[in-house]
mmCIF file of C-alpha atoms in Angstrom:
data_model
loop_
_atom_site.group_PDB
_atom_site.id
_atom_site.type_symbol
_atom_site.label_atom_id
_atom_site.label_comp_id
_atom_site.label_asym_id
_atom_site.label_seq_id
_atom_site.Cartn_x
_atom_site.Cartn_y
_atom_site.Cartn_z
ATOM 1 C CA UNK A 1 -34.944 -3.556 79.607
ATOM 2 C CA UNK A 2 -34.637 -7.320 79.895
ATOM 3 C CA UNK A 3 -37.184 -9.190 77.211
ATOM 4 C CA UNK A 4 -38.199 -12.330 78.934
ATOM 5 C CA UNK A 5 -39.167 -14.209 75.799
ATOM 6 C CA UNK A 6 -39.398 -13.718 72.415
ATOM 7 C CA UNK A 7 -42.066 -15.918 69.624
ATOM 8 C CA UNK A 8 -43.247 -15.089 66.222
ATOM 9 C CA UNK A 9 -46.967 -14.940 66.716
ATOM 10 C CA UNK A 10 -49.650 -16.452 63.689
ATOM 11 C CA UNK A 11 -52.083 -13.462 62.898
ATOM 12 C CA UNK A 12 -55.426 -14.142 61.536
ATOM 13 C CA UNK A 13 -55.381 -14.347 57.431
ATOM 14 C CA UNK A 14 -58.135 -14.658 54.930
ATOM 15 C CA UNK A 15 -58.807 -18.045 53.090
ATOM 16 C CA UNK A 16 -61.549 -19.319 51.274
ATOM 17 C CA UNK A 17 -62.653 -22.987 51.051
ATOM 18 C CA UNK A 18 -63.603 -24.466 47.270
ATOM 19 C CA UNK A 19 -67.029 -22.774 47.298
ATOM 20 C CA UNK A 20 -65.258 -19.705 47.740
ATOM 21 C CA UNK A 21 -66.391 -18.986 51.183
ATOM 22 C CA UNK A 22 -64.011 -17.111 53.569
ATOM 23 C CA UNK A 23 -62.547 -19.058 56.234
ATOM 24 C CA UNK A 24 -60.764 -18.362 59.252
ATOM 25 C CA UNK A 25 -57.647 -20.349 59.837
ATOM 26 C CA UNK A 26 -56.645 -21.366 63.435
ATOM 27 C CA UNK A 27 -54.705 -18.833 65.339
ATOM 28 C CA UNK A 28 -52.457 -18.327 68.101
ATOM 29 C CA UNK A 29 -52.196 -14.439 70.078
ATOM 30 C CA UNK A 30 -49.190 -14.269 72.477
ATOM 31 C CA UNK A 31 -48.404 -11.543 74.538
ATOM 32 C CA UNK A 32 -44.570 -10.804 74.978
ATOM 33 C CA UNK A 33 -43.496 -9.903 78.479
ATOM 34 C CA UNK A 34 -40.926 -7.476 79.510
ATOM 35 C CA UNK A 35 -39.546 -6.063 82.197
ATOM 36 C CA UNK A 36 -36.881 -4.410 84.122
ATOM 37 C CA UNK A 37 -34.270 -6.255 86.301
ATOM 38 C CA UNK A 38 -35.889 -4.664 89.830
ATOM 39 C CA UNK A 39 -39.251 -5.402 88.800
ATOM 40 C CA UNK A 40 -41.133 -8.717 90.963
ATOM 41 C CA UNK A 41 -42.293 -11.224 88.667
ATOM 42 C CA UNK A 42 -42.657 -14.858 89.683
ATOM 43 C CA UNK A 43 -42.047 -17.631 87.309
ATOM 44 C CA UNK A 44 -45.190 -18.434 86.375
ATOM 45 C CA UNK A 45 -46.154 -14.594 85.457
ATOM 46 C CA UNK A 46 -44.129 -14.991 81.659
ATOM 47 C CA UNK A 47 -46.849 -14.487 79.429
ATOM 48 C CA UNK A 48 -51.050 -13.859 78.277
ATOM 49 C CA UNK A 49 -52.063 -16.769 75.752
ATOM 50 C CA UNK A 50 -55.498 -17.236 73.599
ATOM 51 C CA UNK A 51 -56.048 -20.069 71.972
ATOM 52 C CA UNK A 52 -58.673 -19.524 69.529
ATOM 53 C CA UNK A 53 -58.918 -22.922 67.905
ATOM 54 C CA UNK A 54 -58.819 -26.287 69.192
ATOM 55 C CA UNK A 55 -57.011 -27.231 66.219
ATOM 56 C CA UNK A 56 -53.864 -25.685 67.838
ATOM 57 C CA UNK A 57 -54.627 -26.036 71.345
ATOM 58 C CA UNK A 58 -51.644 -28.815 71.397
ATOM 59 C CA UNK A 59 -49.354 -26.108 70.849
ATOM 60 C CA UNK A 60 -50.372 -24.530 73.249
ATOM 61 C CA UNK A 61 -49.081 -25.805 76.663
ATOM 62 C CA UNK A 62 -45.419 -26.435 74.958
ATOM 63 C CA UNK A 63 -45.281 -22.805 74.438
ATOM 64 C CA UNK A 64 -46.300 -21.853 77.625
ATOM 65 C CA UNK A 65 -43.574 -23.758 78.986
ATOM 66 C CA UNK A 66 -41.045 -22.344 77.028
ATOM 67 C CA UNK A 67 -41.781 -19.192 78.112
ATOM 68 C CA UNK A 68 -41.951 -20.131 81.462
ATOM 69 C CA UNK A 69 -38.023 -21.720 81.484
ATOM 70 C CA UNK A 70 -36.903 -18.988 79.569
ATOM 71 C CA UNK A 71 -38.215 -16.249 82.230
ATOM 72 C CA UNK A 72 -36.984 -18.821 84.661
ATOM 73 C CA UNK A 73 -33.299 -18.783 83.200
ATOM 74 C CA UNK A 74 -32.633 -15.178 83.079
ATOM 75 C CA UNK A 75 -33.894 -14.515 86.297
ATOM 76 C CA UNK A 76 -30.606 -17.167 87.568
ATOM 77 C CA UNK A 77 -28.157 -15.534 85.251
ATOM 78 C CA UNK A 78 -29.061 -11.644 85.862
ATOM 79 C CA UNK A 79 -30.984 -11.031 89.067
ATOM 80 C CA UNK A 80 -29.379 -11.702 92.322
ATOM 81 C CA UNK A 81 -31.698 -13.471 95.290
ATOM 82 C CA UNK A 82 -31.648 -12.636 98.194
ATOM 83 C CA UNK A 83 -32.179 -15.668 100.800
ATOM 84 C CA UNK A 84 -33.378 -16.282 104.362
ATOM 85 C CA UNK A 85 -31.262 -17.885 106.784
ATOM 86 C CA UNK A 86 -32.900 -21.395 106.923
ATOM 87 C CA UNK A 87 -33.041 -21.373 103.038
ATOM 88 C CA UNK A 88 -29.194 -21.061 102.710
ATOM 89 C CA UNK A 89 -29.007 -23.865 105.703
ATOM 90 C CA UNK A 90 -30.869 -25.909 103.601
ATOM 91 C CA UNK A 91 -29.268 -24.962 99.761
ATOM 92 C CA UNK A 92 -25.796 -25.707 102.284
ATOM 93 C CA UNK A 93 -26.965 -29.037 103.473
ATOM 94 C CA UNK A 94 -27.994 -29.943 99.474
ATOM 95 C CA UNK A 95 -24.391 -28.885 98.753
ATOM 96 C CA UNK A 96 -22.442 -30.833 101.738
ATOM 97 C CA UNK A 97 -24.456 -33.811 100.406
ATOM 98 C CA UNK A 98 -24.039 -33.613 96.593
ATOM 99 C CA UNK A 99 -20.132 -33.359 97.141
ATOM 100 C CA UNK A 100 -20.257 -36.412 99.294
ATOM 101 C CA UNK A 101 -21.881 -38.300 96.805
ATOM 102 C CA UNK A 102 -19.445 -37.232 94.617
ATOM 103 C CA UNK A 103 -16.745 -37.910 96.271
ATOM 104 C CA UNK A 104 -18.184 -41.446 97.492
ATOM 105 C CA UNK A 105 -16.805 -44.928 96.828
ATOM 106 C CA UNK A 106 -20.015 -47.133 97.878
ATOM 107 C CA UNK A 107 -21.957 -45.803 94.958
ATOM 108 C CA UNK A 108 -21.685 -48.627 92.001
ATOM 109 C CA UNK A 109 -22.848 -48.436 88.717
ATOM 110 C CA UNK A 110 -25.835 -49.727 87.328
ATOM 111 C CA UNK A 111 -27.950 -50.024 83.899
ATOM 112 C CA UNK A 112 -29.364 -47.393 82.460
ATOM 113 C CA UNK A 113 -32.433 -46.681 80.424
ATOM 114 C CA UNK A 114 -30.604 -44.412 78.560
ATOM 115 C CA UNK A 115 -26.995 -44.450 77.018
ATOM 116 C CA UNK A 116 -26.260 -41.125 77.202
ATOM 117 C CA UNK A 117 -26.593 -40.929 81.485
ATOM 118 C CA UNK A 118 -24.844 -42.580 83.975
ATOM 119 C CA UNK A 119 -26.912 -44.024 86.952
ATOM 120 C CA UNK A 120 -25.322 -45.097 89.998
ATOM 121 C CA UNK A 121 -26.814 -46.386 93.246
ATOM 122 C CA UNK A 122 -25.743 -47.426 96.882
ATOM 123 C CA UNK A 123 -25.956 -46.267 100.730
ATOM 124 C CA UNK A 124 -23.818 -42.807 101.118
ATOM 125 C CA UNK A 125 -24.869 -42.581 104.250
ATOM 126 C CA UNK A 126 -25.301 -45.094 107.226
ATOM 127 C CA UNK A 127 -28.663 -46.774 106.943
ATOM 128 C CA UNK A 128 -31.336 -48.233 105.008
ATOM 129 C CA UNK A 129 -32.064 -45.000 102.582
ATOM 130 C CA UNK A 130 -29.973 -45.744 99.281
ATOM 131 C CA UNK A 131 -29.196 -42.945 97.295
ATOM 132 C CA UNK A 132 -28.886 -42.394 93.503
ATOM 133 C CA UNK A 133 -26.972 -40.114 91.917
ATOM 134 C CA UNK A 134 -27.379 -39.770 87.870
ATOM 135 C CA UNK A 135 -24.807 -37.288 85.548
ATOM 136 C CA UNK A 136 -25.011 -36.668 81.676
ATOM 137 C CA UNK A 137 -23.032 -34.030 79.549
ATOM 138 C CA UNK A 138 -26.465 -31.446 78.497
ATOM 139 C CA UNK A 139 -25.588 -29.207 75.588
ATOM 140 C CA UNK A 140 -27.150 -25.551 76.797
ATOM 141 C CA UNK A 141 -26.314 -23.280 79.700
ATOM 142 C CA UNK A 142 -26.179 -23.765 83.463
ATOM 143 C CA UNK A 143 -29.447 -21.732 83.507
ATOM 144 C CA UNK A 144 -31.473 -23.248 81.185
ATOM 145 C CA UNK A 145 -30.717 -26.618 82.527
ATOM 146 C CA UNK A 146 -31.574 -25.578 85.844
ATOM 147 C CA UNK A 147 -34.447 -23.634 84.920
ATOM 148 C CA UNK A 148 -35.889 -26.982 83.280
ATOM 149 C CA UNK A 149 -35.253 -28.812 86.074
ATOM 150 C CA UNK A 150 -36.653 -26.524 88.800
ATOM 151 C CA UNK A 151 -39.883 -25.389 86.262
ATOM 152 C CA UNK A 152 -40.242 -29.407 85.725
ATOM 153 C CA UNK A 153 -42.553 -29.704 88.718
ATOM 154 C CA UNK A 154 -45.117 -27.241 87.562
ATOM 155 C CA UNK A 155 -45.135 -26.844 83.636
ATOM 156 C CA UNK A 156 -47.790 -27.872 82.028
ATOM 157 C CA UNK A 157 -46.684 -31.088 79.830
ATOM 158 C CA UNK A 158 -46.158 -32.218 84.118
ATOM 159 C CA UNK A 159 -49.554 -31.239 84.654
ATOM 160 C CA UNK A 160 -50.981 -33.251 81.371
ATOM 161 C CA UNK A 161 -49.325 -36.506 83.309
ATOM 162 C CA UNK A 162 -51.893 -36.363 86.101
ATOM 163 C CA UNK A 163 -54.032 -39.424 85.865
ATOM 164 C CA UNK A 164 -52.123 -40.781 83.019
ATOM 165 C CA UNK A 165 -49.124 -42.318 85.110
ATOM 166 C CA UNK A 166 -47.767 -42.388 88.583
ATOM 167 C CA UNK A 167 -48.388 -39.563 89.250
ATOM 168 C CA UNK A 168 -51.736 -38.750 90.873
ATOM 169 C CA UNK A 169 -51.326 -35.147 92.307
ATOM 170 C CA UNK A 170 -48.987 -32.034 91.872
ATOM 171 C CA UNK A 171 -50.106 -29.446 93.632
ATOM 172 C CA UNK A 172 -47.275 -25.600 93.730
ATOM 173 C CA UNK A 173 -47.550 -22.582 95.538
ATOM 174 C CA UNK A 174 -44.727 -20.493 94.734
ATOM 175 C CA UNK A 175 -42.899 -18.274 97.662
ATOM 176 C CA UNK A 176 -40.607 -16.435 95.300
ATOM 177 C CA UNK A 177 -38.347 -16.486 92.653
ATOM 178 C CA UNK A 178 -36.087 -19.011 94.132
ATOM 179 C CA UNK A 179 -38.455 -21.412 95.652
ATOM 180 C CA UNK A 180 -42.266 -23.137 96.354
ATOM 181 C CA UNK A 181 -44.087 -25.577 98.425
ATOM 182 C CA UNK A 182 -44.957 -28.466 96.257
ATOM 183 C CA UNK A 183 -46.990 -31.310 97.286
ATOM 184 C CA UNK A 184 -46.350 -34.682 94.867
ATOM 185 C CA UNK A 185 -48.528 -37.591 95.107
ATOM 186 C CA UNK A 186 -47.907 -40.907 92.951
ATOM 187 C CA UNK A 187 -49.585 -44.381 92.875
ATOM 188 C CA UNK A 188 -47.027 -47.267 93.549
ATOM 189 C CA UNK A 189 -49.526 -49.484 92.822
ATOM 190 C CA UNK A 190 -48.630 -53.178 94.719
ATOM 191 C CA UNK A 191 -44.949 -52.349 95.346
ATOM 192 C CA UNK A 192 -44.123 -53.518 99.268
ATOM 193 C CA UNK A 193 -47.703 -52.848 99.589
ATOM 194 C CA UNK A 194 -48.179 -49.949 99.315
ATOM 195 C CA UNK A 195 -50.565 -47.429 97.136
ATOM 196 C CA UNK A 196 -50.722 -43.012 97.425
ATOM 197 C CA UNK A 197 -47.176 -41.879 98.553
ATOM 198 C CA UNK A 198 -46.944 -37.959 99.160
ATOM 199 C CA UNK A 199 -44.417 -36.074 99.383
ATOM 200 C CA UNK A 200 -44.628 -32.569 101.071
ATOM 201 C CA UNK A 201 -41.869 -30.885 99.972
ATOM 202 C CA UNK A 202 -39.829 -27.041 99.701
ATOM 203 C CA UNK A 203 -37.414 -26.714 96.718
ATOM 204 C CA UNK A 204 -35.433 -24.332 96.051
ATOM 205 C CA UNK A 205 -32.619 -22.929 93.621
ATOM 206 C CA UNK A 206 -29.428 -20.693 94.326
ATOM 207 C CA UNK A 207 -26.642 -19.804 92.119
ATOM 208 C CA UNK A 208 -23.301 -20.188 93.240
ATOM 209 C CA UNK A 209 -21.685 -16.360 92.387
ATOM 210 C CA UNK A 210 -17.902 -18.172 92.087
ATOM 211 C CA UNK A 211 -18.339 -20.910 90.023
ATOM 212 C CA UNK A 212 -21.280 -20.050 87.985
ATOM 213 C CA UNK A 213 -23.581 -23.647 89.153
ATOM 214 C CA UNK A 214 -26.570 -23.624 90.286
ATOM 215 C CA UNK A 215 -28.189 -26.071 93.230
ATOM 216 C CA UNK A 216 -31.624 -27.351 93.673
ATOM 217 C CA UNK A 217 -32.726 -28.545 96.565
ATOM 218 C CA UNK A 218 -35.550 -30.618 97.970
ATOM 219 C CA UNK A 219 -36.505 -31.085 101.174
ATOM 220 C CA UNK A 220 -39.179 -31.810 103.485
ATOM 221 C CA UNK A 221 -41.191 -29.244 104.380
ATOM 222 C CA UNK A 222 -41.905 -27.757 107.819
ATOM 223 C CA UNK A 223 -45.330 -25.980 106.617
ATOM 224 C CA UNK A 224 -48.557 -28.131 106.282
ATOM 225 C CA UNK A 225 -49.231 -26.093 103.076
ATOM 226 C CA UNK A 226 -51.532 -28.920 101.802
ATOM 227 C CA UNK A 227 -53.342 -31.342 103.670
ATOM 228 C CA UNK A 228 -52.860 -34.757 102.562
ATOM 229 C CA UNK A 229 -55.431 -37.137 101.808
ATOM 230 C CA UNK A 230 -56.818 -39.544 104.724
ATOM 231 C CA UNK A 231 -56.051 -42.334 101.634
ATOM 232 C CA UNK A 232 -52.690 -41.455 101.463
ATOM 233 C CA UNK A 233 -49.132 -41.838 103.628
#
């Protein structure tokens, strides 16, 4: 039996205020989730919460997410996928492409916002598209890095951004355990003119059995899944 996740919960106790009146303290019910290697469980299915105070309901959405990236990683590391023929086409292309970035000398260094990863930028390929490509040494496993990475588009703190930043939309429907249709819109505001960008988009994630990484890729999708705004392009 694989446990997915594993938290201490808070249980209700007994308090009493100065006047000596019981109180009930704020309190937090989660639901572990098991199950066996053959049994179907998407992503998102990792756990039951109840938030019975709004005094923790801040907590609430970081644990959720937790649970949802650690379901997330041992699904990579101990259940093999099995994948269609255009989805390995298209993990393939993300591969061919990574490896010729990395392998590229027209991609130059530039600033970064943070010290600890490298940003580089320039045209891989013939064109007007530039690329960048960004590395940085992450102390955890392949999965787990992955698994925050791929979850990144649907968790909750994501979610909580809506409205607050760029990004104006985020709409997932998940296929499987390996991929989903996501549709990403974000405000650019006056840049070259332009204001809702969408993106309509299949990503998915694959393992590679020899050396132990695991690719993400993102690419258009072929499915109208959602219907974009008449507002945006």
């Amino acid at each position: 039996c694989i446990i997915f996740y594993y938290f201490t919960c808070w249980r209700k106790k007994e308090h009493k205020d100065t006047n000596g009146q019981k109180v009930e303290q704020p309190s937090i019910e989660l639901t572990n989730s098991a199950s066996s290697a053959k049994e179907e469980q998407t992503p998102s299915e990792v756990s039951t919460l109840r938030i019975q105070s709004p005094e923790v309901k801040h907590i609430h959405d970081d644990i959720f997410d937790r649970a949802t990236l650690a379901s997330l990683a041992n699904i990579m590391k101990n259940q093999q996928q099995q994948y269609s023929e255009d989805e390995s086409k298209e993990i393939e292309k993300g591969k061919a492409f990574y490896l010729k970035c990395l392998q590229s000398n027209k991609l130059h260094e530039i600033e970064s916002p943070d010290n600890k990863v490298v940003l580089k930028l320039g045209h891989v390929d013939e064109g007007s598209v530039v690329t960048g490509f960004a590395s940085a040494v992450v102390d955890t496993s392949v999965e787990e890095c992955a698994a925050w990475a791929y979850s990144d588009f649907y968790s909750r703190e994501t979610m909580g951004k809506i409205g607050k930043s760029s990004l104006v939309d985020s709409k997932v429907q998940h296929i499987n355990k390996h991929s989903f249709y996501a549709l990403i819109t974000r405000d650019l505001g006056s840049l070259l003119f332009l204001h809702y960008r969408a993106a309509n988009s299949r990503v998915i994630w694959a393992k590679d059995s020899e050396s132990g990484s695991v690719h993400i890729t993102m690419n258009d999708s072929k499915e109208n899944i959602f219907p974009v705004k008449e507002n945006v392009k």
